[in-house]
C-alpha positions as a printed Julia matrix, in Angstrom:
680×3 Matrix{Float64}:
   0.0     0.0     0.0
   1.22    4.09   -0.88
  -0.35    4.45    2.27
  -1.12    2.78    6.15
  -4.41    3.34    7.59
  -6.49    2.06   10.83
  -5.76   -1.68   11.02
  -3.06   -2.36    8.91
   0.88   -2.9     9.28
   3.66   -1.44    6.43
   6.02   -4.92    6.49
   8.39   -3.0     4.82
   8.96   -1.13    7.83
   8.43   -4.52   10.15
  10.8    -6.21   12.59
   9.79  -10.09   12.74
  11.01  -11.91   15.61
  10.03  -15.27   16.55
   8.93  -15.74   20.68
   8.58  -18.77   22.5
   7.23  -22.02   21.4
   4.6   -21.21   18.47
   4.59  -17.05   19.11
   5.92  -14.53   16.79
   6.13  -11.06   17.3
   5.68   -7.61   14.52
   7.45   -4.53   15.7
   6.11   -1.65   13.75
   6.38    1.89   14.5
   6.38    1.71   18.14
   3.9    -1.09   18.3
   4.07   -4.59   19.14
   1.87   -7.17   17.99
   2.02  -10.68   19.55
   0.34  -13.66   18.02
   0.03  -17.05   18.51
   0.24  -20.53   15.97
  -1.66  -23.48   16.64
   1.67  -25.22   16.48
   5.98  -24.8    15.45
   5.14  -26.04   12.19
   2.45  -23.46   11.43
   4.63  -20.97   13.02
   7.3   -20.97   10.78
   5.31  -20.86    7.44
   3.6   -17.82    9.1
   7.48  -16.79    9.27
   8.62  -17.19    6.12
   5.55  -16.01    4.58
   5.58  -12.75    6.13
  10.08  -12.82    5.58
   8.94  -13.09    1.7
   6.54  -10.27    2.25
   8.5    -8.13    3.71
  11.82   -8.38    1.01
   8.9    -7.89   -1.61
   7.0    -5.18   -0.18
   9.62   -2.75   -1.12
   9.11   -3.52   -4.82
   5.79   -3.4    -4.69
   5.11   -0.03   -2.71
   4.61    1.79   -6.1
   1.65    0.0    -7.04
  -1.02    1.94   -4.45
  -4.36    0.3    -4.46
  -5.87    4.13   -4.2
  -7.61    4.85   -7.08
  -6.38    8.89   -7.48
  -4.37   10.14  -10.18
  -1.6    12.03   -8.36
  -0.29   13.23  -12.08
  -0.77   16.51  -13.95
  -3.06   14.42  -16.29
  -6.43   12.84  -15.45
  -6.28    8.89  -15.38
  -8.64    8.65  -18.21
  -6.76   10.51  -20.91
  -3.28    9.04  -20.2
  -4.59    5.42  -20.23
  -6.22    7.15  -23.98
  -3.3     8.2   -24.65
  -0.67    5.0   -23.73
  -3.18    2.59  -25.29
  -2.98    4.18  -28.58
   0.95    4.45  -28.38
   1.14    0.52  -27.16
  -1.07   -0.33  -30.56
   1.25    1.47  -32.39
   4.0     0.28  -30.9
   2.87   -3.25  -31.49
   1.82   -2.91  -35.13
   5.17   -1.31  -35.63
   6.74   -4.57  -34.2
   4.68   -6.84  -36.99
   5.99   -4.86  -39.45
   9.84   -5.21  -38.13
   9.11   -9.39  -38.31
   7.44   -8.47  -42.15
  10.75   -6.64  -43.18
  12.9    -9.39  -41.32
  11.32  -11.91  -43.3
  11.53   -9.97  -46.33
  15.38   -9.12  -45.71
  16.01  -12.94  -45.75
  13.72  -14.11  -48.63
  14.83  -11.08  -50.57
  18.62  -11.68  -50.01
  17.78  -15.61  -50.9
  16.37  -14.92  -54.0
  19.18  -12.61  -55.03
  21.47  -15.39  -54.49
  19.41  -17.73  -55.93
  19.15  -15.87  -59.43
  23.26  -15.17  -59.28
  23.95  -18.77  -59.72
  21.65  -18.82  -62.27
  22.73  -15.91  -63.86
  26.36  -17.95  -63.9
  24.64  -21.38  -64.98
  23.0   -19.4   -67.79
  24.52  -18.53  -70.98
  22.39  -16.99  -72.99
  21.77  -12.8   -72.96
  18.14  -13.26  -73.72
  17.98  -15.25  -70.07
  20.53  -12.96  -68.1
  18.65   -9.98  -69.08
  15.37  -11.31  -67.68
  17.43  -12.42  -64.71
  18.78   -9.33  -64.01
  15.4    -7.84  -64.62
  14.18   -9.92  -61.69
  17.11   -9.04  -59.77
  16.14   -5.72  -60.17
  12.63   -5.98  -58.7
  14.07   -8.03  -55.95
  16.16   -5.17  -54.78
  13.67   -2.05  -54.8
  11.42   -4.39  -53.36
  13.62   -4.36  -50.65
  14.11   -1.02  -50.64
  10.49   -0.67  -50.64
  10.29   -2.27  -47.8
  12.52   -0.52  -45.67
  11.03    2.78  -46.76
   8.14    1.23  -45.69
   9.53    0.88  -41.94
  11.19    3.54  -41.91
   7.8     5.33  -41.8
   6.19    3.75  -39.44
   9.21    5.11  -37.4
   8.66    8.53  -38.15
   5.17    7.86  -37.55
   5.27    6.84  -34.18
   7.54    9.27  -33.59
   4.79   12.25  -34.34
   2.4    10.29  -32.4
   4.86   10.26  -29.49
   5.07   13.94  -29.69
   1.64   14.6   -30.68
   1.18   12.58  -27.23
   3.38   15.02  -25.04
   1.18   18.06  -26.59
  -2.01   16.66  -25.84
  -0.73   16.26  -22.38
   0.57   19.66  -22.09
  -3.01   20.79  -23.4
  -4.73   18.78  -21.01
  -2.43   19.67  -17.85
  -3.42   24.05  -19.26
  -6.82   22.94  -19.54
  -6.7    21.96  -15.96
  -4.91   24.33  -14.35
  -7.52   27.3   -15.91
 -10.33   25.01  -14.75
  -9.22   25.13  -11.56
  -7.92   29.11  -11.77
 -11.76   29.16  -12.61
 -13.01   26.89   -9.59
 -11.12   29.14   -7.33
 -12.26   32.44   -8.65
 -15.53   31.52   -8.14
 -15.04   30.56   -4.73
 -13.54   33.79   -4.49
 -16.68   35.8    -5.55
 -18.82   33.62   -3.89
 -17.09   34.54   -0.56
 -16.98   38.54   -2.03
 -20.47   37.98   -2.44
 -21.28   36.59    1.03
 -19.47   39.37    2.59
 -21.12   42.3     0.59
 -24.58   40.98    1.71
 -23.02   41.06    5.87
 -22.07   44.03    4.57
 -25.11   45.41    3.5
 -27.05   44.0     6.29
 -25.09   46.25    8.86
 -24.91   49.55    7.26
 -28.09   49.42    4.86
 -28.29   53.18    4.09
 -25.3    52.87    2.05
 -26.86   50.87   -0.68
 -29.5    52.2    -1.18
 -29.01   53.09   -5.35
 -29.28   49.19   -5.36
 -32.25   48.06   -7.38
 -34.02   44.46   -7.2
 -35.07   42.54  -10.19
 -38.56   42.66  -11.16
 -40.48   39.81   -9.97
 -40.27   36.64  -12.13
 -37.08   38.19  -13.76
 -33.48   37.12  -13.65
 -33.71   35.67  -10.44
 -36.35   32.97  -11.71
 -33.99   32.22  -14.4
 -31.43   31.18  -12.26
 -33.52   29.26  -10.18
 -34.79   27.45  -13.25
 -31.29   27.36  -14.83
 -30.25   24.64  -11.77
 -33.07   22.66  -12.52
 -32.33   19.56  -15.18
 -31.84   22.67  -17.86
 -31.87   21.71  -21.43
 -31.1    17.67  -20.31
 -32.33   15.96  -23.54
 -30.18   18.38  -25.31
 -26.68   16.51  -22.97
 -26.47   12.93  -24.6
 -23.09   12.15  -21.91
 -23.71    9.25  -19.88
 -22.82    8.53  -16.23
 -23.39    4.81  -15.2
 -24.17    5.03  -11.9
 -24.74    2.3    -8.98
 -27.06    3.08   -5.89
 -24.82    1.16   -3.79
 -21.98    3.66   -4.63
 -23.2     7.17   -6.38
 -20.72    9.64   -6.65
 -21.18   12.93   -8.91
 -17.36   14.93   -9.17
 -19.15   18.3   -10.12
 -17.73   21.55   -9.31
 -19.65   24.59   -8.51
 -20.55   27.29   -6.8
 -23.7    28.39   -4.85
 -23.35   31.88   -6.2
 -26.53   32.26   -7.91
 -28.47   30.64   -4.74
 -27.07   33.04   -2.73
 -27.4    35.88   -5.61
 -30.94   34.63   -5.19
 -31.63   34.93   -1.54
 -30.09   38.07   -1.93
 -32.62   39.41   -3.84
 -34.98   38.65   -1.81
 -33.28   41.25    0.9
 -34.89   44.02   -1.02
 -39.48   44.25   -1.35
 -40.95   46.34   -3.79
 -43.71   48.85   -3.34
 -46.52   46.92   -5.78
 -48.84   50.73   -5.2
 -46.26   52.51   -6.46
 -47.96   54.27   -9.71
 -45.31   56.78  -10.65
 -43.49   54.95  -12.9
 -40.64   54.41  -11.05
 -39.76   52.06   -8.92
 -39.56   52.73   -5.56
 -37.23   50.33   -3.21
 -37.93   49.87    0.62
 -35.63   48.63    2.75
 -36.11   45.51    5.02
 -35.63   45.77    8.89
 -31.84   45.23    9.49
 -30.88   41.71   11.5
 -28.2    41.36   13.68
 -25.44   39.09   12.03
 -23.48   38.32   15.41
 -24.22   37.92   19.26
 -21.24   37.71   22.04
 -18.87   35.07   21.53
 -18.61   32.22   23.32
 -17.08   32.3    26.65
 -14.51   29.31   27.61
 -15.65   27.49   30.94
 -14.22   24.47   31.82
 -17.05   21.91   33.45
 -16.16   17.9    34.96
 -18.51   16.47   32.21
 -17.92   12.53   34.07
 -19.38   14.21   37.51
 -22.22   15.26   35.86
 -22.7    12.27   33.3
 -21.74    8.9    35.44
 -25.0     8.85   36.92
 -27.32    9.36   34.12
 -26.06    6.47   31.88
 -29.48    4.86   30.27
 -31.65    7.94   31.13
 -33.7     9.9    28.95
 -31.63   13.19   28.11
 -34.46   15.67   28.72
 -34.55   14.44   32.32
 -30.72   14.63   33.27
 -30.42   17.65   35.02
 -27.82   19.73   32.57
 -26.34   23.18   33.47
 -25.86   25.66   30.55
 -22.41   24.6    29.84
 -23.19   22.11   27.46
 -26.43   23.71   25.99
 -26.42   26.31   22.87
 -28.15   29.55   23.58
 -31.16   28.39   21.39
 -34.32   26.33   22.41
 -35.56   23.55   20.46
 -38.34   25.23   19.3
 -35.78   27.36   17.08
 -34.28   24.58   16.14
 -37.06   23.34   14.47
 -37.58   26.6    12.77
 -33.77   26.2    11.46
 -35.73   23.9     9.26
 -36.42   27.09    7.25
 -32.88   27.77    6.55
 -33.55   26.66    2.78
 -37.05   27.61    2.39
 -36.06   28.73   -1.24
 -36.15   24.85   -2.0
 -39.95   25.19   -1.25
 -40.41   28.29   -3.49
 -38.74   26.65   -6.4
 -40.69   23.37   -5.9
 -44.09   25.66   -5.93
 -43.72   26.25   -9.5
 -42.61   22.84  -10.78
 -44.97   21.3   -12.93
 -43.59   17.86  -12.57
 -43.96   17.0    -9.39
 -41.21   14.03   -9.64
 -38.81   17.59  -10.29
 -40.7    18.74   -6.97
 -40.0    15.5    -5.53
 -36.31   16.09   -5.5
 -36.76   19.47   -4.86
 -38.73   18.45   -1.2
 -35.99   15.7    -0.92
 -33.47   17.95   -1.21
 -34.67   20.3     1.11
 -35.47   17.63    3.61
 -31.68   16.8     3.66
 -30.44   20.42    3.95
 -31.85   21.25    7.22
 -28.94   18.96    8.53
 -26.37   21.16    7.04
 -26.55   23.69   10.11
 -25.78   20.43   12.81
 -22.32   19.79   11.46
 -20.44   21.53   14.14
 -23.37   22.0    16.42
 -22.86   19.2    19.18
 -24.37   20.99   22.38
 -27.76   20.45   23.37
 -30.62   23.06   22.31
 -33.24   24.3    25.91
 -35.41   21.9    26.65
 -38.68   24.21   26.2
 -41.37   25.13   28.38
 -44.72   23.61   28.56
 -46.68   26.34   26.55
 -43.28   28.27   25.28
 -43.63   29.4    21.74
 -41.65   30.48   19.3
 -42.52   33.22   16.08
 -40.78   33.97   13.34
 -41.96   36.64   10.83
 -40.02   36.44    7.57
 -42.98   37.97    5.12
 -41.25   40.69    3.94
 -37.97   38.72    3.32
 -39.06   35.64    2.01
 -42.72   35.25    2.83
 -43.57   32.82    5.11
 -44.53   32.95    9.24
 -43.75   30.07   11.67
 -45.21   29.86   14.45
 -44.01   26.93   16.96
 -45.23   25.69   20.2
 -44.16   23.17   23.18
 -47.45   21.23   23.46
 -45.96   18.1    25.78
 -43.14   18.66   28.41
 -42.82   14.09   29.34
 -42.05   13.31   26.5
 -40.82   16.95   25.07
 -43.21   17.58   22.26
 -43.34   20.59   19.78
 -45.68   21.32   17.29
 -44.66   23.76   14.56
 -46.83   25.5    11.67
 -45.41   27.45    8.56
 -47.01   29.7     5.98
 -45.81   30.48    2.74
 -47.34   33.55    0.32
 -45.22   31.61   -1.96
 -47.2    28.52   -2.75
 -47.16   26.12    0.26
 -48.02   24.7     3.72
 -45.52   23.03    6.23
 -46.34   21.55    9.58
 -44.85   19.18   11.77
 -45.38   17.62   15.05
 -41.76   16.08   16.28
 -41.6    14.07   19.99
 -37.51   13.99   21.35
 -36.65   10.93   22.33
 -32.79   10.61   23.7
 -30.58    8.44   25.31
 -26.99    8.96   26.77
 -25.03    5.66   26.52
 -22.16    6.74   27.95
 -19.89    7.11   25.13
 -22.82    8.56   23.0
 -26.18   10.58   23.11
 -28.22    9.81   20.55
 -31.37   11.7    19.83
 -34.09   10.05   17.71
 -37.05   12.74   16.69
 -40.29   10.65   16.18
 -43.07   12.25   14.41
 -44.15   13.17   10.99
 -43.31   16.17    8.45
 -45.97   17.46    6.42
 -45.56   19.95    3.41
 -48.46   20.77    1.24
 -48.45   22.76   -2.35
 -51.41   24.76   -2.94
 -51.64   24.93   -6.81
 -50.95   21.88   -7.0
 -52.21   19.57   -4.21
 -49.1    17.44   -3.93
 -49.29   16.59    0.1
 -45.4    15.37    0.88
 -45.1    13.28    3.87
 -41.53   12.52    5.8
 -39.72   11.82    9.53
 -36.26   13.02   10.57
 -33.04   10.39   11.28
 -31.4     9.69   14.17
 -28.68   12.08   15.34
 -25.59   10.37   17.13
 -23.48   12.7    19.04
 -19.96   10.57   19.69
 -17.18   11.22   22.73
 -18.88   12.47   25.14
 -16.92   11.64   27.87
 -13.25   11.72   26.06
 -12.1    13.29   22.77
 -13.56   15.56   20.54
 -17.43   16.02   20.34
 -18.85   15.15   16.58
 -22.02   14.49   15.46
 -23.69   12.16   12.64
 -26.68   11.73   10.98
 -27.85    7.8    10.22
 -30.9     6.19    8.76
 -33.47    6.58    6.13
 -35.93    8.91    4.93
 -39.1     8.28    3.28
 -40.41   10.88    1.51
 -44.29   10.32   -0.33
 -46.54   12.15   -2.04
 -49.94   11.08   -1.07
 -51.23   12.67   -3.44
 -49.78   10.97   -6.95
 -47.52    8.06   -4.61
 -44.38    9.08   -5.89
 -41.35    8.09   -3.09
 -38.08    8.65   -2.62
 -35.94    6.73    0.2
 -32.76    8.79    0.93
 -30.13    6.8     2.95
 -28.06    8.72    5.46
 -24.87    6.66    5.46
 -23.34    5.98    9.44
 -19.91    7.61    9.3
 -17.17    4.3     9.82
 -13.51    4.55   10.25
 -12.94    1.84    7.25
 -15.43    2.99    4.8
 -13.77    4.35    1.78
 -17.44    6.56    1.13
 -17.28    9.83    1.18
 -18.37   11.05    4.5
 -22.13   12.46    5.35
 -22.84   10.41    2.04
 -26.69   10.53    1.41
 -28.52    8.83   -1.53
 -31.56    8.26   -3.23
 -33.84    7.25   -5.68
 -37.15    9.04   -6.64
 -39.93    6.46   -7.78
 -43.29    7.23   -9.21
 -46.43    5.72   -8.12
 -45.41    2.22  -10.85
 -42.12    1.87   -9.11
 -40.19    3.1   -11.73
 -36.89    5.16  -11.14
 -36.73    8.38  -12.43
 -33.84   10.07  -10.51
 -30.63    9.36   -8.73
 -30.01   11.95   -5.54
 -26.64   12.27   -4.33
 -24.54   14.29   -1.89
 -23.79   14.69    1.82
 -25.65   16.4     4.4
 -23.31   18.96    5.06
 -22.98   20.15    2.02
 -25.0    19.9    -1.06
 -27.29   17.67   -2.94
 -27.47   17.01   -7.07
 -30.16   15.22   -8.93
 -29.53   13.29  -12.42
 -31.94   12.03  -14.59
 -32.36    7.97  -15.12
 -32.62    7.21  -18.74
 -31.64    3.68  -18.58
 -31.5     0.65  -16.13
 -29.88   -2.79  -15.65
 -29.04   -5.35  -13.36
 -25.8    -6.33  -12.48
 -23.27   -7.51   -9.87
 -21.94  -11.02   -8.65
 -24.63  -13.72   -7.68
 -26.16  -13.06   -4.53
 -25.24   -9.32   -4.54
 -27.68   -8.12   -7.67
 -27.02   -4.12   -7.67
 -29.32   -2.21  -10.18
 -26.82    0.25  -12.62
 -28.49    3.33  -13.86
 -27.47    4.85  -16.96
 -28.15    9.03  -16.16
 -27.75   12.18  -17.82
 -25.51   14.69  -16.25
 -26.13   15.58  -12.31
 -27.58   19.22  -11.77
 -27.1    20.83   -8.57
 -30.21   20.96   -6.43
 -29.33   22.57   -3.03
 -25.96   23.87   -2.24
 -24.79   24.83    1.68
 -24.23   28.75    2.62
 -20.91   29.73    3.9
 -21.29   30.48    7.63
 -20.97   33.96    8.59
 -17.03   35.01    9.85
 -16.25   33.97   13.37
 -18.58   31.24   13.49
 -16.54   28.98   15.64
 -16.85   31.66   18.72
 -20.65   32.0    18.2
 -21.42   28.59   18.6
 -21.25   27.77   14.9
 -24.69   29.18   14.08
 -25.77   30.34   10.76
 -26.9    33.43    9.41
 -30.55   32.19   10.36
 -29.73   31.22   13.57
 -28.02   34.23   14.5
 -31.39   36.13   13.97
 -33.63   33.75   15.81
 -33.1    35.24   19.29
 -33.09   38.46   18.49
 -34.83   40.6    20.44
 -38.05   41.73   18.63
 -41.45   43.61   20.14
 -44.51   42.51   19.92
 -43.89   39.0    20.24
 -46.04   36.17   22.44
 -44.84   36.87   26.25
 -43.67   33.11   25.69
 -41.94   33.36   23.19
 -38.06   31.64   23.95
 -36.7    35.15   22.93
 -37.75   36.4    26.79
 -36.69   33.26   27.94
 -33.99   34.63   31.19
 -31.56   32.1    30.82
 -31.19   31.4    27.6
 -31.16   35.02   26.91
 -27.55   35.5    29.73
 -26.56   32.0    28.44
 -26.13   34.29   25.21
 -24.42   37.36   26.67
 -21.7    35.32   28.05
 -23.34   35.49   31.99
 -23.29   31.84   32.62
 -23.42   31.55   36.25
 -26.67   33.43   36.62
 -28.05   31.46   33.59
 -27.4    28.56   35.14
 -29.15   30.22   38.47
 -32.54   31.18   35.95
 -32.7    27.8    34.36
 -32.75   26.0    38.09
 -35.59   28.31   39.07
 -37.59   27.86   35.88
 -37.07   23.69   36.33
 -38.37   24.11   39.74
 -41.15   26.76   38.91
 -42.0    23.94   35.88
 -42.28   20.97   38.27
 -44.62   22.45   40.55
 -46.97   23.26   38.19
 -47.34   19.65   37.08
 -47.56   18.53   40.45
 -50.22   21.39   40.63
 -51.65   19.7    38.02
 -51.53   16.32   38.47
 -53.43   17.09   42.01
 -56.14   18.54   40.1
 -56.67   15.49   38.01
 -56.69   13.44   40.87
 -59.32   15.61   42.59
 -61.55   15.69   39.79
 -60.8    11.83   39.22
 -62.02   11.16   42.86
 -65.2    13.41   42.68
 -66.06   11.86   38.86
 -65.65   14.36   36.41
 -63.73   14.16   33.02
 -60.25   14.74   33.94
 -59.01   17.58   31.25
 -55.5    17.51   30.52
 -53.07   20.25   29.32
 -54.24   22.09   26.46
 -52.1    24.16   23.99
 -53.18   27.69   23.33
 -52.75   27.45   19.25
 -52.23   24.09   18.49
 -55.26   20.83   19.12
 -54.71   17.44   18.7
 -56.3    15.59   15.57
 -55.97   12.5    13.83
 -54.31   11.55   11.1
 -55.6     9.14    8.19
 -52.98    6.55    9.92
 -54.13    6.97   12.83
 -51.84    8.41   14.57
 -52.61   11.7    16.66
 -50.73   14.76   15.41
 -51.32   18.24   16.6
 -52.4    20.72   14.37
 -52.19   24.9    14.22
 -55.66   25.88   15.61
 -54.89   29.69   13.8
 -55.26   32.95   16.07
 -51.09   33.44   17.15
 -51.25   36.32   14.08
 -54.44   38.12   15.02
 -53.46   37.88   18.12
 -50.38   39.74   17.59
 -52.2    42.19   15.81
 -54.85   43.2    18.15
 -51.45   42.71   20.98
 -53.83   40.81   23.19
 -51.82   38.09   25.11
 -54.4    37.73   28.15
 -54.95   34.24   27.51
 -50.61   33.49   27.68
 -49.75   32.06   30.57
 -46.29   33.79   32.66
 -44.17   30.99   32.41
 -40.87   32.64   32.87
């Protein structure tokens, strides 16, 4: 091997030393590794196998089972290129033999008409002898003209050869110049909006495409553009799918840009007139570094549900998980662009995509989210930006239960009802949301139906924290059947996978494939279009091959805003969700106290709030619980908790789901909160 990795020893590098009776021992780097024969015998071949190894290895280290092309040319065009110079080569050796053979009968026949040239008398005979002598000799001569260029023929093929190369190797350095430079403007790009967003007076000659212009185009221009038109196949296997495609999510975030700016539609002038959005904040206080005894805290707990371990703030982010779940949003551009699909197996992966990309923010995000309130809520008012409300609510406190609705003037419907099941396991938490996803289109009916995967947070107790996202997804349309199952592959330490790899295929209601998805979850997803299918693969592992056209770029992650890593990682969106606003629900997690000095960096007295609020929480369920068992005793219907905006319904499965009850906006309108309870 070119290289070591987990689990395996370079013999090249190896001391071998036999033990005692039937032991041998590998010294490699520090380590020892002892094993054991069955008996002396066995032993020794294991001996002199791995002596023969090891005087071989060194020849062999060139030949590197990794599959990359560490040369200036890609793999593909210098095997092109060699094959065509080894045919030449070989046809060039035929013809050597031909003139070999040719030498020798040629010089035969020469010496075969001299002697009878000498035998031969008459000048009638030695004229036609010499005549034939003649021929013999040019076509000799022939012959090596003949070879000689095929020499000079490899020899411009050999150079033609070294130009193509040199060609290639430009081509590939100004792709990559180009690769970069995009990066570049993309980043330029990212940092004009910050820009913007903290000093927008000084932009304000900056005017926003008309709706439906340039900004649609783009937005269709991602989409499986002009894909009859690209005849290049990809064979791809579901078991493996893997798309090289470079890009850039410029004209996503050109997009969402856009969107920063809302246009007067009364404006009868003639000219347009622009109005400014309401600023957001694009940073809070950064992170302060306490150091906690995680194992004192932890020891106890392992087996126990993680909402009832009794965390301090060190170890939470300064965000409940009611925000969380509105994080969910992050790409809500997905939605917009899957409104006006009139296919809806293009929506498909559109709602596919987007249910993958609300996993991007979680990469770095490994501390926990505050457990909410019974009866905390959560708004968020994006209208003017990009047209939707969410409104969320804590509806169950054992087991934590949220309830979340979303309304877009932009063509859909989302709601979702998600119960947090966790579990610490000493080395690991992992958290496993239960509950259904629900996204409806309004023009064209299409009701989408999914569930989250299981989140594994690893080292807890030593090493660095990481996170990882496992399982599957089912996403259906109830309304036409179409499904797609997207795998979230477990990250493993001898996988040779990309990591965060996530796959899929989109089905319609006959079964048939119509799509490959592929990407990670932490970065971007591509879709390509299936225009052929077979099976193949060794008996007993039958893999179906999909011939595709070329992959187009569905969702792409946003850069996270500078200093990230002191600001707990969040995103743009995140940064904004507990900002202060007025107006708001009085239980709303914005006016939550400790997540709200949790955030400015006062820790101490956070942790001081959140024990008060636990306390303040479990007497009012004991309060609770008493009155139940009163009214129990004395025979009345026992009531329990109640949500203010969301009620409990059934769903056509059966299942109970809650479901927004509508009066959180008019509310807010009229500012009348009497019915709110003070839960903070």
């Amino acid at each position: 091997m070119a290289h070591t990795c987990r689990g395996t020893i370079p013999l090249a590098t190896t001391h071998i030393e036999v033990g005692d009776t039937c032991h041998l021992v590998l010294t490699s780097r520090g380590r020892s590794y002892h094993m054991k024969a069955t008996s002396e015998g066995e032993c020794q071949r294991w001996v002199t196998a791995l002596q023969q190894a090891k005087a071989s290895s060194s020849l062999l280290m060139h030949h590197s089972d990794d599959s990359g092309d560490e040369g200036p040319v890609p793999q593909e065009y210098r095997a092109l290129t060699q094959g065509v110079l080894k045919t030449l080569a070989s046809k060039l050796d035929d013809l050597s033999t031909c003139n070999e053979l040719i030498g020798k009968h040629g010089a035969a026949l020469q010496r075969s008409l001299s002697e009878l040239e000498e035998l031969r008398g008459s000048s009638e005979s030695s004229d036609k002898v010499k005549a034939v002598n003649e021929r013999a000799t040019l076509f000799r001569i022939t012959s090596n003209a003949m070879i000689n260029a095929c020499r000079d023929f490899l020899d411009v093929a050999e150079s033609q050869s070294r130009r193509w190369q040199k060609t290639l190797q430009y081509e590939r350095e100004q792709r990559h110049h180009l690769e970069e430079t995009i990066e570049q403007l993309a980043k330029q790009h990212n940092s004009l909006e910050r820009a913007w967003k903290e000093n927008p007076t000084s932009y304000t000659g900056v005017e926003r495409p008309q709706e439906g212009d340039a900004s649609d185009e783009n937005d269709d221009a991602e989409f499986f553009d002009a894909m009859e038109d690209s005849r290049a196949f990809i064979t791809v296997t579901t078991g493996s799918i893997q798309h090289k495609r470079s890009g850039s999510n410029q004209s996503m975030m050109s997009g969402r840009m856009s969107n920063d700016w809302t246009h007067n539609e009364n404006d009868t002038s003639g000219t347009n007139h622009i109005q400014l959005r309401r600023t957001r904040r694009s940073r809070i206080p950064d992170k302060p570094n306490y150091s906690l005894n995680l194992w004192s805290i932890m020891k106890n707990c392992i087996g126990k549900d993680l909402s009832k371990i009794p965390m301090p703030v060190n170890f939470n982010e300064p965000l409940s998980m009611l925000q969380r779940l509105t994080e969910d949003l992050e790409y809500s551009e997905l939605l917009d662009r899957a409104a006006r699909c009139d296919s809806s197996l293009e929506q498909m992966c559109l709602v596919a995509a987007f249910s993958v990309s609300s996993y991007s923010t979680t990469v770095h995000r490994t501390a926990k989210p505050f457990n909410p309130l019974l009866g905390e809520t959560h708004e968020l008012d994006r209208l003017e930006e990009y047209g939707y409300r969410s409104i969320s609510e804590q509806v169950s406190h054992h087991p934590p239960a949220a309830a979340h609705h979303v309304t877009s003037q932009r063509g859909w419907t989302l709601w979702q009802h998600i119960t947090i099941d966790s579990k610490f396991r000493g080395k690991y938490i992992s958290v496993m949301p239960l509950g259904n996803i629900h996204l409806h289109f309004h023009s064209s009916g299409n009701h989408y139906v999914w569930s989250k995967v299981t989140s594994t947070v690893h080292n807890i107790i030593v090493g660095k924290l990481w996170i990882d996202q496992s399982g599957d997804i089912d996403v259906v349309n109830n309304t036409t059947k179409d499904t797609c199952r997207l795998k979230f592959s477990p990250y493993s330490y001898f996988s040779r996978d990309v990591p965060r790899k996530v796959t899929g295929v989109v089905e319609d209601r006959e079964g048939t494939a119509n799509y490959i998805l592929s990407g990670t979850w932490d970065d971007k997803m591509e879709s390509a279009k299936i225009v052929d299918s077979s099976q193949g693969g060794s008996e007993g592992k039958q893999k179906t091959v999909y011939q595709t056209l070329q992959p187009k770029l569905l969702w792409k992650k946003y850069p996270l805003p500078d200093n990230a890593e002191n600001m707990h990682y969040f995103s743009s969106l995140a940064l904004t969700l507990n900002e202060q606003e007025d107006g708001i629900a009085p239980t709303d997690s914005r006016l939550r106290p400790d997540q709200r000095l949790m955030e400015a960096g006062v820790w101490d007295e956070a942790n001081i709030q959140k024990q008060r609020l636990e306390e303040c929480q479990r007497l009012e369920r004991k309060k609770r619980e008493a009155q139940a068992n009163q009214a129990l005793e004395e025979g009345q219907d026992i009531e329990g908790y109640q949500p203010l905006w969301f009620e409990k319904r059934a769903e056509h499965s059966g299942e109970s789901t809650y479901i927004y009850r509508g009066g959180y906006w008019e509310a807010k309108d009229r500012q009348d909160w009497n019915i709110c309870p003070n839960i903070f």
